[in-house]
Amino acid sequence: MTRTAVDPVQAQPSGEVDPVDAASTLGDALRQAREASGWSLAQLSTETRVHPRFLIALEQNDWSSLPSRVFAAGYVRAYASALRLNEAAAVERFKRDSPDTSTPLKAPIGIAFEDVRRQSPRVIAAVAVLVVAVIGWNIFQRASLRQAPHPSDIAAVPKTWAEQDAASQLKAVALNAPRQAPPDQTTPELYVTPGLEMQLTGIDPADPEAVAAAAALKAQPVQRAFNPRGAVYGAPATASQVVLQAKKPTGLVVRLNSGQVLFARQLARGESWRAPLNVPAVVDASEPAAFDVYLNGEHAGALEQPLTPLQTLNGRAQTMARDVQAQAAAEAEANARRLAAQQQAAQQEAARRAVQPPAGASPSTPAG
């Protein structure tokens, strides 16, 4: 909408009363300024973007028809700005003409300072009397319960008591010989099914040589197996036969024959390094005794030298693996031969018993 040319109300010269304050009410001041400018309510509504009914309410001082107090103050400011009136004076006049009644005044609360001054000596005196009473009561209780030390009523230890103490001491010191276990607590001898042990172990209990060989095999010390107690570096477990495990924090460097570093790290206690297969390298350990060597998963002692060819460790692991395989094959072959001999002896015994007549039977005579 095209704004019509009107003469806005000019600001009052210095020393004259502002039109907003000169009017009897704010509504009268706004209406007079609008009529003097020649604006209609529709034009003013378009300029201020305020609904005409709110403009009419402002001119008629109908504060109940306006929205919240914040919006109403904004409408007054927009109205005054459009008519070139003093905006601050218009808002202040609005606040005077329509006081805010949403929050009623409250009576002051608290205790009069004069009353506190008058009551303070009494309160302090009462607290002091209470403290003195509590302290005095505690002192009285401690004094009444305190007793002077007095000698014991027992002049001497009775003779029977002394004899009982000596006898109890002798009983405590004297020890009897150990007694045999009662018959009902003895463990019966373990029953072994005939032939079952030989089938399970491949060792005949009646053969002294087989029993002695098995006992000698059991007497051999069991090697300690590799137990990871930290991070494991290097080759995977399926591609390695040698493991170096640190017994304390120490450094380990592995160099290829060309001088290139394959592995270098400060290992913590329990951390390990798996050596790869068929890699020409040298193990450089500043403290050889700080490393445990595991070949094929079994403990093989400590690292012996600061510089150890990796080929030497892999060769030891391969030799140990071949020895174990050969020993297992020899034991399996010996067990197979022993079982075959036992089966052959059992067959011969069965054939002999089948041919020999039972005891007490008379030989048959041919018919004449």
Tab-separated table of C-alpha atoms in Angstrom:
chain	number	residue	atom	x	y	z
A	1	MET	CA	0.000	0.000	0.000
A	2	THR	CA	1.409	3.444	-0.959
A	3	ARG	CA	1.891	5.717	1.975
A	4	THR	CA	0.114	9.088	1.537
A	5	ALA	CA	2.077	12.288	2.031
A	6	VAL	CA	1.222	13.650	5.447
A	7	ASP	CA	2.879	16.119	7.695
A	8	PRO	CA	4.081	14.218	10.748
A	9	VAL	CA	4.008	15.898	14.108
A	10	GLN	CA	7.343	17.642	14.539
A	11	ALA	CA	9.365	17.288	17.678
A	12	GLN	CA	8.696	20.002	20.180
A	13	PRO	CA	11.332	22.702	20.559
A	14	SER	CA	13.450	22.718	23.645
A	15	GLY	CA	11.651	24.143	26.656
A	16	GLU	CA	8.089	23.187	25.565
A	17	VAL	CA	6.020	20.352	27.103
A	18	ASP	CA	5.990	17.067	25.180
A	19	PRO	CA	2.560	16.388	23.552
A	20	VAL	CA	2.468	12.950	25.229
A	21	ASP	CA	2.796	14.482	28.691
A	22	ALA	CA	0.599	17.495	27.869
A	23	ALA	CA	-2.488	15.419	27.048
A	24	SER	CA	-4.823	14.248	29.777
A	25	THR	CA	-4.314	10.571	28.851
A	26	LEU	CA	-2.009	8.588	26.605
A	27	GLY	CA	-4.926	7.646	24.348
A	28	ASP	CA	-5.856	11.277	23.836
A	29	ALA	CA	-2.245	12.160	22.947
A	30	LEU	CA	-2.027	9.336	20.379
A	31	ARG	CA	-5.417	10.121	18.798
A	32	GLN	CA	-4.648	13.845	18.570
A	33	ALA	CA	-1.266	13.162	16.964
A	34	ARG	CA	-2.863	10.752	14.413
A	35	GLU	CA	-5.650	13.219	13.513
A	36	ALA	CA	-3.129	16.056	13.164
A	37	SER	CA	-1.062	13.935	10.766
A	38	GLY	CA	-4.093	13.051	8.651
A	39	TRP	CA	-3.581	9.266	8.968
A	40	SER	CA	-6.414	6.810	9.154
A	41	LEU	CA	-6.420	3.759	11.419
A	42	ALA	CA	-5.997	1.503	8.370
A	43	GLN	CA	-2.920	3.412	7.186
A	44	LEU	CA	-1.414	3.407	10.661
A	45	SER	CA	-2.098	-0.350	11.025
A	46	THR	CA	-0.271	-0.996	7.730
A	47	GLU	CA	2.669	1.161	8.835
A	48	THR	CA	3.007	-0.308	12.339
A	49	ARG	CA	1.794	-3.867	11.492
A	50	VAL	CA	-0.533	-3.666	14.514
A	51	HIS	CA	-4.176	-4.780	14.270
A	52	PRO	CA	-6.653	-1.846	14.117
A	53	ARG	CA	-8.554	-3.068	17.210
A	54	PHE	CA	-5.380	-2.735	19.289
A	55	LEU	CA	-4.820	0.782	17.941
A	56	ILE	CA	-8.404	1.699	18.866
A	57	ALA	CA	-7.863	0.207	22.358
A	58	LEU	CA	-4.755	2.389	22.792
A	59	GLU	CA	-6.617	5.555	21.749
A	60	GLN	CA	-9.546	4.718	24.076
A	61	ASN	CA	-7.251	3.748	26.986
A	62	ASP	CA	-8.853	0.286	27.006
A	63	TRP	CA	-5.955	-1.628	28.556
A	64	SER	CA	-8.016	-4.777	29.181
A	65	SER	CA	-8.431	-5.353	25.395
A	66	LEU	CA	-4.668	-5.385	24.838
A	67	PRO	CA	-2.538	-8.562	24.972
A	68	SER	CA	0.229	-9.010	27.506
A	69	ARG	CA	1.954	-5.956	28.958
A	70	VAL	CA	5.150	-6.575	26.918
A	71	PHE	CA	3.230	-6.575	23.599
A	72	ALA	CA	1.167	-3.542	24.628
A	73	ALA	CA	4.356	-1.553	25.353
A	74	GLY	CA	5.646	-2.591	21.908
A	75	TYR	CA	2.447	-1.364	20.245
A	76	VAL	CA	2.794	2.008	22.035
A	77	ARG	CA	6.400	2.303	20.870
A	78	ALA	CA	5.435	1.469	17.244
A	79	TYR	CA	2.508	3.955	17.350
A	80	ALA	CA	4.745	6.764	18.643
A	81	SER	CA	7.518	5.957	16.160
A	82	ALA	CA	5.112	6.075	13.196
A	83	LEU	CA	3.836	9.538	14.273
A	84	ARG	CA	7.325	10.865	15.112
A	85	LEU	CA	6.485	11.132	18.832
A	86	ASN	CA	8.890	10.585	21.709
A	87	GLU	CA	8.905	6.780	22.060
A	88	ALA	CA	10.442	6.689	25.554
A	89	ALA	CA	7.970	9.278	26.850
A	90	ALA	CA	5.053	7.355	25.332
A	91	VAL	CA	6.140	4.082	26.960
A	92	GLU	CA	6.662	5.744	30.354
A	93	ARG	CA	3.189	7.372	30.094
A	94	PHE	CA	1.757	3.956	29.290
A	95	LYS	CA	3.369	2.479	32.388
A	96	ARG	CA	1.981	5.296	34.556
A	97	ASP	CA	-1.523	5.117	33.135
A	98	SER	CA	-1.695	1.307	33.331
A	99	PRO	CA	0.283	0.057	36.350
A	100	ASP	CA	1.249	-3.637	36.442
A	101	THR	CA	-1.093	-5.437	38.846
A	102	SER	CA	0.006	-9.012	38.041
A	103	THR	CA	2.461	-9.135	41.007
A	104	PRO	CA	0.865	-7.635	44.138
A	105	LEU	CA	3.037	-5.936	46.689
A	106	LYS	CA	4.091	-8.063	49.634
A	107	ALA	CA	4.557	-6.976	53.186
A	108	PRO	CA	8.160	-7.031	54.415
A	109	ILE	CA	9.151	-10.146	56.332
A	110	GLY	CA	11.920	-10.797	58.836
A	111	ILE	CA	12.765	-10.065	62.423
A	112	ALA	CA	13.188	-6.585	63.666
A	113	PHE	CA	16.763	-5.806	64.505
A	114	GLU	CA	15.734	-4.137	67.772
A	115	ASP	CA	13.961	-7.322	68.900
A	116	VAL	CA	17.079	-9.357	68.169
A	117	ARG	CA	19.218	-6.970	70.202
A	118	ARG	CA	16.812	-7.179	73.141
A	119	GLN	CA	16.653	-11.014	73.116
A	120	SER	CA	20.365	-11.732	72.440
A	121	PRO	CA	21.612	-11.532	76.086
A	122	ARG	CA	18.934	-13.961	77.250
A	123	VAL	CA	19.692	-16.479	74.510
A	124	ILE	CA	23.438	-16.321	75.169
A	125	ALA	CA	22.904	-16.758	78.900
A	126	ALA	CA	20.654	-19.816	78.349
A	127	VAL	CA	23.207	-21.460	76.054
A	128	ALA	CA	26.017	-20.812	78.537
A	129	VAL	CA	24.017	-22.333	81.396
A	130	LEU	CA	23.268	-25.436	79.294
A	131	VAL	CA	26.950	-25.909	78.381
A	132	VAL	CA	28.085	-25.532	81.983
A	133	ALA	CA	25.453	-28.067	83.108
A	134	VAL	CA	26.570	-30.677	80.577
A	135	ILE	CA	30.240	-30.268	81.471
A	136	GLY	CA	29.513	-30.448	85.182
A	137	TRP	CA	27.429	-33.603	84.772
A	138	ASN	CA	30.251	-35.356	82.886
A	139	ILE	CA	32.801	-34.379	85.540
A	140	PHE	CA	30.517	-35.658	88.287
A	141	GLN	CA	30.001	-39.006	86.543
A	142	ARG	CA	33.737	-39.554	86.031
A	143	ALA	CA	34.522	-38.644	89.635
A	144	SER	CA	31.840	-40.976	91.044
A	145	LEU	CA	32.913	-43.957	88.934
A	146	ARG	CA	36.615	-43.600	89.692
A	147	GLN	CA	37.831	-46.074	92.352
A	148	ALA	CA	41.131	-46.160	94.159
A	149	PRO	CA	43.303	-49.258	93.520
A	150	HIS	CA	43.055	-51.906	96.275
A	151	PRO	CA	44.874	-55.197	96.780
A	152	SER	CA	43.373	-58.503	95.679
A	153	ASP	CA	41.107	-60.379	98.042
A	154	ILE	CA	43.010	-63.635	97.321
A	155	ALA	CA	45.982	-63.761	99.679
A	156	ALA	CA	47.639	-66.822	98.099
A	157	VAL	CA	46.994	-69.283	95.287
A	158	PRO	CA	45.367	-72.468	96.615
A	159	LYS	CA	47.516	-75.588	96.538
A	160	THR	CA	44.990	-77.512	94.442
A	161	TRP	CA	45.160	-74.845	91.737
A	162	ALA	CA	48.950	-75.075	91.525
A	163	GLU	CA	48.830	-78.887	91.259
A	164	GLN	CA	46.217	-78.693	88.498
A	165	ASP	CA	48.334	-76.178	86.547
A	166	ALA	CA	51.435	-78.396	86.770
A	167	ALA	CA	49.491	-81.479	85.657
A	168	SER	CA	47.944	-79.614	82.719
A	169	GLN	CA	51.403	-78.390	81.632
A	170	LEU	CA	52.777	-81.945	81.740
A	171	LYS	CA	49.853	-83.183	79.666
A	172	ALA	CA	50.405	-80.425	77.138
A	173	VAL	CA	54.107	-81.281	76.766
A	174	ALA	CA	53.934	-85.086	76.764
A	175	LEU	CA	53.126	-86.649	73.372
A	176	ASN	CA	51.984	-90.188	72.862
A	177	ALA	CA	53.104	-92.418	70.015
A	178	PRO	CA	50.971	-92.238	66.859
A	179	ARG	CA	48.169	-94.753	66.779
A	180	GLN	CA	47.206	-96.990	63.921
A	181	ALA	CA	44.176	-96.154	61.848
A	182	PRO	CA	40.977	-97.969	62.836
A	183	PRO	CA	40.137	-101.016	60.716
A	184	ASP	CA	36.940	-99.459	59.368
A	185	GLN	CA	38.951	-96.506	57.900
A	186	THR	CA	41.482	-98.538	55.908
A	187	THR	CA	41.421	-98.144	52.112
A	188	PRO	CA	40.821	-101.415	50.249
A	189	GLU	CA	43.253	-102.434	47.571
A	190	LEU	CA	42.347	-101.148	44.139
A	191	TYR	CA	40.852	-103.825	41.926
A	192	VAL	CA	42.200	-103.997	38.393
A	193	THR	CA	40.303	-105.942	35.747
A	194	PRO	CA	42.575	-108.595	34.221
A	195	GLY	CA	43.663	-107.612	30.716
A	196	LEU	CA	42.213	-104.084	30.929
A	197	GLU	CA	45.481	-102.361	31.917
A	198	MET	CA	47.339	-103.989	29.033
A	199	GLN	CA	44.683	-102.836	26.560
A	200	LEU	CA	44.723	-99.268	27.832
A	201	THR	CA	48.471	-98.783	28.345
A	202	GLY	CA	50.009	-101.462	26.116
A	203	ILE	CA	52.100	-102.693	29.077
A	204	ASP	CA	51.747	-106.207	30.475
A	205	PRO	CA	51.794	-106.075	34.310
A	206	ALA	CA	53.316	-109.596	34.355
A	207	ASP	CA	56.310	-108.542	32.220
A	208	PRO	CA	59.010	-107.049	34.539
A	209	GLU	CA	60.948	-105.506	31.635
A	210	ALA	CA	57.896	-103.624	30.312
A	211	VAL	CA	57.003	-102.365	33.799
A	212	ALA	CA	60.603	-101.164	34.402
A	213	ALA	CA	60.693	-99.350	31.029
A	214	ALA	CA	57.417	-97.574	31.793
A	215	ALA	CA	58.661	-96.530	35.235
A	216	ALA	CA	61.869	-95.138	33.723
A	217	LEU	CA	59.835	-93.164	31.189
A	218	LYS	CA	57.662	-91.673	33.947
A	219	ALA	CA	60.748	-90.744	35.961
A	220	GLN	CA	61.954	-88.413	33.201
A	221	PRO	CA	61.383	-84.734	34.119
A	222	VAL	CA	58.480	-83.036	32.374
A	223	GLN	CA	59.595	-80.031	30.333
A	224	ARG	CA	57.970	-76.703	31.088
A	225	ALA	CA	55.626	-75.589	28.306
A	226	PHE	CA	55.481	-72.057	26.876
A	227	ASN	CA	52.964	-69.873	28.709
A	228	PRO	CA	52.322	-66.403	27.204
A	229	ARG	CA	52.297	-63.828	29.999
A	230	GLY	CA	52.228	-60.715	27.835
A	231	ALA	CA	52.310	-59.545	24.233
A	232	VAL	CA	53.757	-61.958	21.671
A	233	TYR	CA	55.523	-60.381	18.677
A	234	GLY	CA	57.036	-61.846	15.535
A	235	ALA	CA	55.828	-64.720	13.346
A	236	PRO	CA	52.503	-66.504	13.892
A	237	ALA	CA	52.433	-69.653	16.032
A	238	THR	CA	51.899	-71.930	13.007
A	239	ALA	CA	55.058	-70.628	11.292
A	240	SER	CA	57.516	-70.690	14.192
A	241	GLN	CA	59.371	-73.278	16.280
A	242	VAL	CA	61.436	-70.926	18.474
A	243	VAL	CA	60.110	-68.484	21.086
A	244	LEU	CA	62.194	-66.081	23.192
A	245	GLN	CA	60.451	-64.898	26.367
A	246	ALA	CA	61.804	-62.120	28.599
A	247	LYS	CA	62.164	-62.914	32.292
A	248	LYS	CA	62.617	-59.227	33.132
A	249	PRO	CA	62.543	-55.906	31.236
A	250	THR	CA	65.297	-56.078	28.627
A	251	GLY	CA	66.023	-55.190	25.012
A	252	LEU	CA	66.047	-57.500	21.979
A	253	VAL	CA	67.333	-56.727	18.465
A	254	VAL	CA	67.151	-59.148	15.518
A	255	ARG	CA	69.152	-58.245	12.409
A	256	LEU	CA	69.214	-59.886	9.001
A	257	ASN	CA	72.535	-60.958	7.569
A	258	SER	CA	72.330	-57.923	5.291
A	259	GLY	CA	72.354	-55.645	8.366
A	260	GLN	CA	68.688	-54.658	8.139
A	261	VAL	CA	66.836	-54.682	11.476
A	262	LEU	CA	64.065	-57.276	11.507
A	263	PHE	CA	62.852	-56.631	15.072
A	264	ALA	CA	63.900	-54.214	17.819
A	265	ARG	CA	61.992	-53.581	21.031
A	266	GLN	CA	62.341	-53.113	24.772
A	267	LEU	CA	60.399	-56.126	26.053
A	268	ALA	CA	58.620	-56.101	29.392
A	269	ARG	CA	58.567	-59.069	31.717
A	270	GLY	CA	56.549	-61.935	30.174
A	271	GLU	CA	56.547	-60.516	26.608
A	272	SER	CA	57.825	-62.828	23.861
A	273	TRP	CA	59.087	-62.891	20.283
A	274	ARG	CA	58.449	-65.776	17.855
A	275	ALA	CA	61.255	-66.468	15.407
A	276	PRO	CA	60.285	-67.100	11.778
A	277	LEU	CA	61.451	-70.152	9.831
A	278	ASN	CA	64.148	-70.097	7.132
A	279	VAL	CA	65.163	-66.464	7.776
A	280	PRO	CA	68.944	-65.751	7.951
A	281	ALA	CA	69.214	-63.467	10.973
A	282	VAL	CA	71.162	-62.959	14.192
A	283	VAL	CA	69.619	-62.488	17.647
A	284	ASP	CA	71.341	-59.674	19.566
A	285	ALA	CA	70.539	-59.702	23.305
A	286	SER	CA	72.453	-57.492	25.719
A	287	GLU	CA	71.426	-59.833	28.588
A	288	PRO	CA	71.187	-63.400	27.236
A	289	ALA	CA	70.309	-64.864	30.649
A	290	ALA	CA	67.186	-62.676	30.746
A	291	PHE	CA	65.547	-64.727	27.951
A	292	ASP	CA	64.004	-68.214	28.170
A	293	VAL	CA	64.216	-70.267	24.958
A	294	TYR	CA	61.252	-72.459	24.017
A	295	LEU	CA	61.720	-75.026	21.229
A	296	ASN	CA	58.537	-76.572	19.820
A	297	GLY	CA	56.646	-75.167	22.811
A	298	GLU	CA	58.936	-76.746	25.465
A	299	HIS	CA	61.492	-74.992	27.645
A	300	ALA	CA	65.079	-75.465	26.455
A	301	GLY	CA	66.968	-73.299	28.952
A	302	ALA	CA	68.163	-69.723	28.741
A	303	LEU	CA	69.776	-67.929	25.834
A	304	GLU	CA	73.509	-68.668	26.031
A	305	GLN	CA	75.274	-65.982	23.981
A	306	PRO	CA	74.656	-62.294	23.239
A	307	LEU	CA	74.847	-62.992	19.475
A	308	THR	CA	73.061	-66.165	18.430
A	309	PRO	CA	72.341	-67.120	14.804
A	310	LEU	CA	68.654	-67.738	14.329
A	311	GLN	CA	69.522	-70.703	12.113
A	312	THR	CA	71.141	-72.417	15.132
A	313	LEU	CA	67.978	-72.110	17.244
A	314	ASN	CA	65.755	-73.342	14.385
A	315	GLY	CA	68.138	-76.270	13.807
A	316	ARG	CA	67.926	-77.287	17.463
A	317	ALA	CA	64.143	-77.154	17.295
A	318	GLN	CA	64.044	-79.324	14.156
A	319	THR	CA	66.478	-81.854	15.651
A	320	MET	CA	64.410	-82.059	18.829
A	321	ALA	CA	61.247	-82.581	16.789
A	322	ARG	CA	62.881	-85.418	14.815
A	323	ASP	CA	64.144	-87.053	18.018
A	324	VAL	CA	60.695	-86.913	19.562
A	325	GLN	CA	59.128	-88.419	16.449
A	326	ALA	CA	61.750	-91.164	16.309
A	327	GLN	CA	61.288	-91.975	19.992
A	328	ALA	CA	57.524	-92.102	19.595
A	329	ALA	CA	57.860	-94.366	16.544
A	330	ALA	CA	60.268	-96.682	18.403
A	331	GLU	CA	57.939	-96.917	21.401
A	332	ALA	CA	54.973	-97.616	19.149
A	333	GLU	CA	56.913	-100.350	17.320
A	334	ALA	CA	58.063	-101.918	20.612
A	335	ASN	CA	54.511	-101.901	21.955
A	336	ALA	CA	53.246	-103.477	18.725
A	337	ARG	CA	55.864	-106.249	18.934
A	338	ARG	CA	55.068	-106.847	22.581
A	339	LEU	CA	51.358	-107.095	21.855
A	340	ALA	CA	51.991	-109.464	18.934
A	341	ALA	CA	54.169	-111.708	21.126
A	342	GLN	CA	51.543	-111.705	23.860
A	343	GLN	CA	48.795	-112.549	21.383
A	344	GLN	CA	50.897	-115.363	19.903
A	345	ALA	CA	51.593	-116.799	23.367
A	346	ALA	CA	47.895	-116.609	24.193
A	347	GLN	CA	47.018	-118.448	20.962
A	348	GLN	CA	49.590	-121.151	21.677
A	349	GLU	CA	48.261	-121.592	25.197
A	350	ALA	CA	44.712	-121.862	23.871
A	351	ALA	CA	45.777	-124.478	21.293
A	352	ARG	CA	47.640	-126.465	23.947
A	353	ARG	CA	44.637	-126.494	26.205
A	354	ALA	CA	42.409	-127.572	23.325
A	355	VAL	CA	44.633	-130.595	22.550
A	356	GLN	CA	45.313	-131.660	26.186
A	357	PRO	CA	42.392	-133.712	27.730
A	358	PRO	CA	40.794	-132.414	30.880
A	359	ALA	CA	42.232	-133.558	34.200
A	360	GLY	CA	40.647	-136.795	35.530
A	361	ALA	CA	39.373	-138.002	32.134
A	362	SER	CA	40.457	-141.537	31.094
A	363	PRO	CA	41.814	-142.077	27.618
A	364	SER	CA	39.264	-143.690	25.303
A	365	THR	CA	39.897	-147.353	24.219
A	366	PRO	CA	39.280	-148.431	20.675
A	367	ALA	CA	36.355	-150.779	20.077
A	368	GLY	CA	37.473	-154.531	19.743
